[in-house]
Coordinates of C-alpha atoms in Angstrom, one line a residue:
X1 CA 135.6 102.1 153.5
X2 CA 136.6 104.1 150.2
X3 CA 135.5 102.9 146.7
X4 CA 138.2 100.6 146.6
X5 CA 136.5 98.0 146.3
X6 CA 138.1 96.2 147.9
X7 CA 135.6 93.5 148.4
X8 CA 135.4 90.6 150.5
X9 CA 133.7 88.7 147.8
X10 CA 134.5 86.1 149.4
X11 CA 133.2 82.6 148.4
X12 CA 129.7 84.4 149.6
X13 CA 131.3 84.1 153.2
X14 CA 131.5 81.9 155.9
X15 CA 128.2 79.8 154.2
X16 CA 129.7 79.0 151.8
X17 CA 133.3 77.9 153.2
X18 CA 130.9 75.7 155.2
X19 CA 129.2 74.0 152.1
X20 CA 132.5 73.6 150.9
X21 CA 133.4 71.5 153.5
X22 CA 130.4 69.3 153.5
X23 CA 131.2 68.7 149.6
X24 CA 134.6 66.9 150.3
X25 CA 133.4 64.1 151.9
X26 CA 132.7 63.6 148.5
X27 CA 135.2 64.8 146.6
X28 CA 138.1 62.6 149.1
X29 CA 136.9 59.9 147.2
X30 CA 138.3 61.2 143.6
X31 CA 140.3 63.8 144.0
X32 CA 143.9 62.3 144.0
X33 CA 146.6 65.0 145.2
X34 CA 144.5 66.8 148.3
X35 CA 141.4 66.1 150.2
X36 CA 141.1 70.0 150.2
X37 CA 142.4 72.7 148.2
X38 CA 143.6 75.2 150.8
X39 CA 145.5 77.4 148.4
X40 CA 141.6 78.3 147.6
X41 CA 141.4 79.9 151.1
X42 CA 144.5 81.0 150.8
X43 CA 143.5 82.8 147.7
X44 CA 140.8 84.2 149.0
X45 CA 142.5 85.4 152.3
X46 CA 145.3 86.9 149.8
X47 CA 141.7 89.2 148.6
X48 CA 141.2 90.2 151.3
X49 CA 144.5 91.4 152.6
X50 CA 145.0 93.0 149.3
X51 CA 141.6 94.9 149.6
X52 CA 142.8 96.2 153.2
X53 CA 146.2 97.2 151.6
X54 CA 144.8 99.3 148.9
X55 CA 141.7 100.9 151.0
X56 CA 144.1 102.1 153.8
X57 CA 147.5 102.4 151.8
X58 CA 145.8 103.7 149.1
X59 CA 145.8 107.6 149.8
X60 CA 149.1 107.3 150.9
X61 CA 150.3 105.7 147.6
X62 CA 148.2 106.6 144.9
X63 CA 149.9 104.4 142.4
X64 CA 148.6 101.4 143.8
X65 CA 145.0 102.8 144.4
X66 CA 142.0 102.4 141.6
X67 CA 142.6 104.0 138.3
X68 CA 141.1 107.2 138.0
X69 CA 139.5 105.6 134.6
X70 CA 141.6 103.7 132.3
X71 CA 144.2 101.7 132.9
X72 CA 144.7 99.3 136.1
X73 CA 146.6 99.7 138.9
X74 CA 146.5 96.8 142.0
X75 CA 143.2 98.3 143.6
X76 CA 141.6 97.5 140.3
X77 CA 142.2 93.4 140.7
X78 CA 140.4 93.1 144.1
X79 CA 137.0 92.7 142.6
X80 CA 137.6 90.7 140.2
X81 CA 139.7 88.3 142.1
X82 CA 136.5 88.3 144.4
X83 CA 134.4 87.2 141.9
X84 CA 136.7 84.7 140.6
X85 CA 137.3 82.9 143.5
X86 CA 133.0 83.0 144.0
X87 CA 133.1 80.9 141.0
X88 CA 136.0 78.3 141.6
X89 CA 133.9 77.6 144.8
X90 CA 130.4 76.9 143.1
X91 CA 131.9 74.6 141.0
X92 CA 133.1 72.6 144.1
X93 CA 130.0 72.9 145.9
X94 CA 127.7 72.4 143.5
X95 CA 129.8 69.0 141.9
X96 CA 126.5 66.9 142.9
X97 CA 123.2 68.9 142.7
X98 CA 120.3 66.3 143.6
X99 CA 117.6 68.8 144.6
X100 CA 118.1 71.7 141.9
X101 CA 114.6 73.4 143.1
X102 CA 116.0 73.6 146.3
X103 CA 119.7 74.9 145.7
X104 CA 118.1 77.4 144.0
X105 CA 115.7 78.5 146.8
X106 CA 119.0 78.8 149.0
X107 CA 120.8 80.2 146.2
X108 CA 118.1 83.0 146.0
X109 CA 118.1 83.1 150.0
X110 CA 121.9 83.9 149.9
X111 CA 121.7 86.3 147.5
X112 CA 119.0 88.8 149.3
X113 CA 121.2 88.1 152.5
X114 CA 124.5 89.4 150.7
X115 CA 122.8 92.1 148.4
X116 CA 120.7 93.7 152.0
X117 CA 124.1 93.5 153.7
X118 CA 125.9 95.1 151.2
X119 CA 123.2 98.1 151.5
X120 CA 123.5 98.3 155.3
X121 CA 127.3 98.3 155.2
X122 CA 127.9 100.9 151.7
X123 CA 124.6 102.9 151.2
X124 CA 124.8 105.4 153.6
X125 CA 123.9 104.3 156.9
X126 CA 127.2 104.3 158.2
X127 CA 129.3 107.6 158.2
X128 CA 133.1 106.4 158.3
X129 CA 135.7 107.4 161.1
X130 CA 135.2 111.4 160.6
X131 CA 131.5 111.0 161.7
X132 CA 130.4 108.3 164.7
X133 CA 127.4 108.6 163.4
X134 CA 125.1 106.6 161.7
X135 CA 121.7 107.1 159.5
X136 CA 120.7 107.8 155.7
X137 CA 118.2 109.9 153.7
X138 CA 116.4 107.2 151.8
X139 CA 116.0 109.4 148.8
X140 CA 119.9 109.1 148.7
X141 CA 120.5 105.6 149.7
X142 CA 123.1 104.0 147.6
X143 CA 121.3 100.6 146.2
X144 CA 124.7 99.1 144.6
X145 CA 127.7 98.6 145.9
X146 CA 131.1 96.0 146.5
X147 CA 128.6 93.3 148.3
X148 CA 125.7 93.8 146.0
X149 CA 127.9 93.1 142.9
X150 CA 129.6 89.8 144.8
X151 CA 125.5 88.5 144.9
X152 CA 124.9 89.1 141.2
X153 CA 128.1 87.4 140.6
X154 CA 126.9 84.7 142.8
X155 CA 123.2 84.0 141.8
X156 CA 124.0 84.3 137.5
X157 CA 127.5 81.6 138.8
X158 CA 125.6 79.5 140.5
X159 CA 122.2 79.1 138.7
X160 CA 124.6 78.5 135.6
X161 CA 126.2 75.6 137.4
X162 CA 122.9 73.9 139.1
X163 CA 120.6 74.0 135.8
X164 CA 123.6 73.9 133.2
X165 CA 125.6 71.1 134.1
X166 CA 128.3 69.4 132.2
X167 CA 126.8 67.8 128.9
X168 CA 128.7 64.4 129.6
X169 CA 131.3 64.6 126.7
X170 CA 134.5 63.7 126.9
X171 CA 136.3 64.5 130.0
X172 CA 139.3 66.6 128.6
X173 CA 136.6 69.1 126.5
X174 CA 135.8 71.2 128.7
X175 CA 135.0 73.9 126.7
X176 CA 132.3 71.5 125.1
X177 CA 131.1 70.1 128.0
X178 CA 130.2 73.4 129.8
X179 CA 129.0 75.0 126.0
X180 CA 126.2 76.4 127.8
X181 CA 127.8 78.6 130.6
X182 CA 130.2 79.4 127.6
X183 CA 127.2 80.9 126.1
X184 CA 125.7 82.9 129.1
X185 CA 129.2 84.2 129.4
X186 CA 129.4 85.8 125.4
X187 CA 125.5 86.9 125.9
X188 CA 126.5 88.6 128.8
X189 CA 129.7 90.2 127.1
X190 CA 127.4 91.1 124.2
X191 CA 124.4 92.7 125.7
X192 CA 127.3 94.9 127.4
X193 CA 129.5 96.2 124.8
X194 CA 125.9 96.2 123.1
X195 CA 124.5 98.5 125.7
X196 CA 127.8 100.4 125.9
X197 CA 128.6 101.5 122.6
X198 CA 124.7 101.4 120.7
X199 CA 123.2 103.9 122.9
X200 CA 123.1 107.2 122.2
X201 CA 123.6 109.4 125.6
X202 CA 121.9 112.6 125.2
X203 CA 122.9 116.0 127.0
X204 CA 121.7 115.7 130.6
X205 CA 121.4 118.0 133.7
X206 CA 121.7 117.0 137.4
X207 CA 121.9 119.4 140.5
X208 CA 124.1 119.7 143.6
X209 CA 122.9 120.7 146.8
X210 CA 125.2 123.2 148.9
X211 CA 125.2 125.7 151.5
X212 CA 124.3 128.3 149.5
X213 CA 121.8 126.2 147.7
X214 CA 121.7 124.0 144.6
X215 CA 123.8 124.3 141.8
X216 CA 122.6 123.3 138.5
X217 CA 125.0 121.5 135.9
X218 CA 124.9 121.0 132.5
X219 CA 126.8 118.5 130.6
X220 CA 127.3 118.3 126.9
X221 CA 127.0 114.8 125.2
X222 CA 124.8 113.8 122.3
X223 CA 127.0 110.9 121.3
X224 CA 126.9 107.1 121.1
X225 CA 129.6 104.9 122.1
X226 CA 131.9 107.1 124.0
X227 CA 133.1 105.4 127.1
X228 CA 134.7 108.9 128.8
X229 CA 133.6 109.6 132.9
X230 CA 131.1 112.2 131.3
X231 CA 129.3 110.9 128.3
X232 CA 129.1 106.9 128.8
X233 CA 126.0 105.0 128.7
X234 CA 126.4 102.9 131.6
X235 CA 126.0 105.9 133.0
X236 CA 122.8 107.0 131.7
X237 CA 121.3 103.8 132.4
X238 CA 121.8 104.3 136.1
X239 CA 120.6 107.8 136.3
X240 CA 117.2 106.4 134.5
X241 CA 116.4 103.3 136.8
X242 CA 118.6 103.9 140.1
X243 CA 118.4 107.7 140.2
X244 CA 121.4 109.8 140.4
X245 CA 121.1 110.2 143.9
X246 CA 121.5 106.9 144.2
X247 CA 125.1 106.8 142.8
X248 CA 128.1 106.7 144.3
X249 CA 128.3 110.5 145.3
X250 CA 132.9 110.1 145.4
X251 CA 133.6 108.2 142.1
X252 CA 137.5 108.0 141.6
X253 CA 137.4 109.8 138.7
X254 CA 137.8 112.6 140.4
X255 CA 141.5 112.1 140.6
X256 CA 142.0 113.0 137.0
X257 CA 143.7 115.1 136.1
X258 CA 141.2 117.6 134.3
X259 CA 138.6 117.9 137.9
X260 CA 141.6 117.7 140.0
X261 CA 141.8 121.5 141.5
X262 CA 145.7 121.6 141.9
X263 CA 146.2 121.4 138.3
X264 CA 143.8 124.3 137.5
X265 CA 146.0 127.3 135.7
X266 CA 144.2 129.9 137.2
X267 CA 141.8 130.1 140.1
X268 CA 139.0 131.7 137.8
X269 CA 139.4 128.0 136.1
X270 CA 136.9 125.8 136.5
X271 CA 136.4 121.8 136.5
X272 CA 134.2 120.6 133.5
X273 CA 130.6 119.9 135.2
X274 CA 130.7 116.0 134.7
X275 CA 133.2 116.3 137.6
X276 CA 130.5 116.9 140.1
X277 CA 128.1 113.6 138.9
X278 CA 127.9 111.2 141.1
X279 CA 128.8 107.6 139.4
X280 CA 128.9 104.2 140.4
X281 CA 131.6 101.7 139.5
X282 CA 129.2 98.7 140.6
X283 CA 126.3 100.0 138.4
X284 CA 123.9 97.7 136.1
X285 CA 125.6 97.6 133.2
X286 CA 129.0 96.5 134.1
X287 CA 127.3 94.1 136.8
X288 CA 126.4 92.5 133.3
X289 CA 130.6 91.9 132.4
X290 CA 131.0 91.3 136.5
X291 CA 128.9 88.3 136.4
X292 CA 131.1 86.9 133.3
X293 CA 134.1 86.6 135.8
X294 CA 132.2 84.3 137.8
X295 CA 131.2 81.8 135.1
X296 CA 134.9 82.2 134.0
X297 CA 136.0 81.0 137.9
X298 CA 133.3 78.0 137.2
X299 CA 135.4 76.8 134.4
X300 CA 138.4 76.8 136.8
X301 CA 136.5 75.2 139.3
X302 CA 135.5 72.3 136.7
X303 CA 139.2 71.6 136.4
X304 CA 140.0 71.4 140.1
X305 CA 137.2 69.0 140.0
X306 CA 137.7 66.8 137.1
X307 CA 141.5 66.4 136.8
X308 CA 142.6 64.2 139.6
X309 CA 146.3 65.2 139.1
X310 CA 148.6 68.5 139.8
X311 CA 149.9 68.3 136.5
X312 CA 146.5 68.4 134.1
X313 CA 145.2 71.0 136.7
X314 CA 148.6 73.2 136.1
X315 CA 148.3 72.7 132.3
X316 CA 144.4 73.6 131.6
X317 CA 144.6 76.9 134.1
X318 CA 147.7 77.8 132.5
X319 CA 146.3 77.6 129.1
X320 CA 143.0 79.4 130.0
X321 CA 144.7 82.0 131.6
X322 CA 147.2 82.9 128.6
X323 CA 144.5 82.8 126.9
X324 CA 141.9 84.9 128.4
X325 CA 145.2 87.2 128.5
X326 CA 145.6 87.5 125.2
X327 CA 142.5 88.5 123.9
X328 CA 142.2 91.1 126.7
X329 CA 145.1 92.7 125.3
X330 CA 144.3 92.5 122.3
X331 CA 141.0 94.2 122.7
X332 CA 142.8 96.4 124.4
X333 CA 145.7 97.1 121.6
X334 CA 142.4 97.5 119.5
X335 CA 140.4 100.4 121.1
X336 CA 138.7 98.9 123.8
X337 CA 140.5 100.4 127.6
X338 CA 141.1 98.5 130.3
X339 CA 138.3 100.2 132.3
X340 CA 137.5 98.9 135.8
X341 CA 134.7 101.6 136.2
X342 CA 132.7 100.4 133.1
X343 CA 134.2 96.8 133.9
X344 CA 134.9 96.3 130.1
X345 CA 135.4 93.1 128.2
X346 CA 139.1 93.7 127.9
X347 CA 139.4 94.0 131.9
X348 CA 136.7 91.3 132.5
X349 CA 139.4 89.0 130.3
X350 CA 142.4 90.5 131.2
X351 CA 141.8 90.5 134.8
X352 CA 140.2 87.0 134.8
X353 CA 143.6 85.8 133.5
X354 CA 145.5 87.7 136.3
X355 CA 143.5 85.6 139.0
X356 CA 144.1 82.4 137.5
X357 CA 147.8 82.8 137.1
X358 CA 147.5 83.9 140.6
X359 CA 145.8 80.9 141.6
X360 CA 147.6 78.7 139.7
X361 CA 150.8 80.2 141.6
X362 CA 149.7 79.7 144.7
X363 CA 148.0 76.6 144.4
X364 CA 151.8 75.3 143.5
X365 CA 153.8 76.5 146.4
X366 CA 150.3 75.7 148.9
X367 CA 149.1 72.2 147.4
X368 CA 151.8 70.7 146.1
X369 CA 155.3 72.2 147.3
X370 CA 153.2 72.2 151.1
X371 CA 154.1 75.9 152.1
X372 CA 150.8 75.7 154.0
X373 CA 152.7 77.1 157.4
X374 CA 153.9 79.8 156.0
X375 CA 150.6 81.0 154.5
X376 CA 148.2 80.3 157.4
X377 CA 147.5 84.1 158.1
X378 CA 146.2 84.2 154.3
X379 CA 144.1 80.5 154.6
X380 CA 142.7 82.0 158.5
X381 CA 141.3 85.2 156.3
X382 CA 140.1 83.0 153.6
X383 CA 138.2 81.4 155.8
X384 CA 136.7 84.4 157.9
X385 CA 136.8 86.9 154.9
X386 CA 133.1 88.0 155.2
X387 CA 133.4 88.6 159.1
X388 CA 136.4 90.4 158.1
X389 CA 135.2 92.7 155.6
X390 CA 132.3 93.2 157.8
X391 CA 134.8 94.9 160.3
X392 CA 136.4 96.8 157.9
X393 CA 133.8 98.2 156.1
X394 CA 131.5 99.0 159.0
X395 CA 135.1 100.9 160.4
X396 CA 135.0 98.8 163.8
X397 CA 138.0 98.0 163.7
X398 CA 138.9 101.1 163.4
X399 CA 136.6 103.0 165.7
X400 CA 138.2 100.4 168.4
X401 CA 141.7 101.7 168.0
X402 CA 140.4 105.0 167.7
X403 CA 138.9 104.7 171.4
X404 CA 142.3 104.4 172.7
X405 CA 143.6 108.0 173.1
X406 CA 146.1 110.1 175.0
X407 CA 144.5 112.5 177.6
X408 CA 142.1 114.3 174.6
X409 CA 139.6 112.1 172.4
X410 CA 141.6 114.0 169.6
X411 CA 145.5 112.1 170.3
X412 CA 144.5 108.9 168.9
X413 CA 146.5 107.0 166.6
X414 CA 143.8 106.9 163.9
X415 CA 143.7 110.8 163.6
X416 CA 147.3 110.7 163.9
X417 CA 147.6 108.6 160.3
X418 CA 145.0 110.5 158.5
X419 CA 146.5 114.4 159.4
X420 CA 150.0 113.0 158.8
X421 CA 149.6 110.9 155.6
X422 CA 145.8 111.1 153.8
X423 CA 145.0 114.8 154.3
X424 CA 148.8 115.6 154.0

């Protein structure tokens, strides 16, 4: 799978579809208009069929692939829809915590599960269609990745909304009641923009091995605050503790326009050396602003469970959203770039917004205008989105098409799509 992330965030999988169920027993008792939201599976499914669109679609139509830095295009919505919808589904099924120690022993257990998985299926080990192959250099194993940011997102949601319950105000504050994981959030935005514009990135070096040998490249920096592909510090911070071989060796930033070979004037030309780096999109720093989507799907997910009717649900998401909207703009009418890579506050916000109007929308033509018929491809992916991004990461899926071939292994349709259309 290509670095759109695409990302099966799902609710943290099938596990936790299935403590969602167990929660409703409950929740039939005081939840007036549905026994079970299904426009949240729906939602999720609608992830996942938008992360298969824009990994396989993608090369064919750039303009709906990731940004190459900033700006947003519909591959850049996938994660953090992912990590929305984690959060709407913690605050369901953690409504009654009784055993706190223990939620957060299976909390912790959950995470590991997701964050291993996520290694196994992105760090290497598996080499895509090109290459049946399978295996990794551990000194280049990538550690982070689409799976490993859905479990940070998951552990900081969920230990937010076991040990920082609501504070028992009144029921329409909800900003009050839930001060706390308010708090977390704007720490977590803070340390961030903190960490992204207050360090000063020196010049650094890095080499790339290549037939001939290893080429050593320079790049020039000695700044603070710059949030360009070359000099950032989010950067820098995951050269120090991951290790640059540890990156994402085929960050999309490679499609701009300055390391992009076609638009060089003159073959002596060459791309500035920053276009070589490796870089990764799901590195520590904005895992920090990642995590802050999924305390912002919490809040949704209190409102699902305290209103009891369509119309006070409607009315709070709609006025979070707008919201959350508008001060993402703003920050980014100000200076600060809707930046999926460096997962800014802006697109944290802006984005954030964008999955709750989305949710809101379909939760009104699901739950209450009862399209549930027609969207029961979407609700069946919701509720099998793990197994499914398992398949499509891992490429079975497509390896089993590819086995079907006429007369040489070579005349498959797979091969066929990516000579015609990707490497046209």
């Amino acid at each position: 799978m290509a670095e759109n992330e695409p990302l099966l965030g799902s609710n943290n999988g099938e596990e936790v579809v299935l403590a969602e169920r167990e929660s409703e027993a409950t929740q039939r008792k005081t939840t007036t208009p549905s026994s079970r939201v299904v426009s949240l599976d729906v939602f999720r499914g609608f992830c996942v069929f938008l992360m298969i669109l824009v990994d396989y679609a993608g090369s064919v139509f750039p303009s709906i692939a990731h940004s190459p830095w900033n700006g947003v295009r519909l591959a850049d919505f996938v994660m953090p829809f992912f990590l929305f919808v984690v959060g709407v589904s913690l605050a369901i099924v953690n409504k009654i915590v009784l055993d706190r120690t223990g939620a957060t022993l299976k909390v912790v257990i959950r995470t590991l599960k997701l964050f291993i998985l996520g290694i196994f299926l992105q760090g290497g080990y598996l080499h895509g269609i090109t290459g049946l192959t399978y295996g990794v250099d551990i000194e280049r194993i990538r550690w982070m990745g689409i799976l490993q940011r859905i479990a940070v997102g998951y552990i900081v949601a969920a230990l937010c909304e076991i040990w920082l319950p609501c504070q028992e105000m009144k029921r329409v504050a909800l900003f009050r009641n839930y001060i706390c994981q308010w708090c977390i959030m704007f720490l977590l935005s803070a340390i961030h923009c903190g960490l992204l514009y207050g360090l000063y990135v020196p010049d650094w070096q890095f080499s790339v091995s290549q037939s001939t040998g290893s080429t050593i490249y320079e790049v020039k920096c000695s700044v603070r605050g710059d949030l360009g592909p070359a000099c950032n510090s989010a950067a820098m911070i995951d050269r120090y503790i991951l290790g640059i071989d540890h990156l994402y060796a085929k960050p999309v930033y490679r499609n701009m326009k300055e390391c992009n070979r076609s638009n060089r004037d003159t073959v002596s030309e060459s791309m500035p050396s920053w276009c070589h780096a490796a870089f990764d999109p799901e590195g520590i720093v904005s895992s920090l602003t990642a995590a802050a989507t999924s305390i912002i799907g919490l809040q949704y997910g209190h409102i699902l469970v305290q209103f009891q009717d369509h119309k006070g649900r409607l009315y709070n998401w709609s006025i979070l959203s707008l919201s959350l909207l508008a001060v993402g703009l703003f920050l980014d009418f100000v200076g600060m770039p809707l930046n999926k890579s460096l997962y800014t506050i802006s697109y944290m916000l802006a984005t954030s917004a964008a999955a709750g109007i989305t949710f809101c929308l379909l939760y009104l033509l699901v739950d209450i205008y009862g399209w549930r018929h027609l969207m029961f491809v979407l609700e069946w992916m919701g509720k099998h989105s793990l197994s499914i991004f398992i398949l499509i990461t891992s490429n079975i899926a497509v390896i089993l098409i590819q086995g079907f071939y006429w007369r040489d292994p070579q005349n498959n349709i797979v091969r066929w799509i990516v000579t015609r259309f990707v490497h046209k």
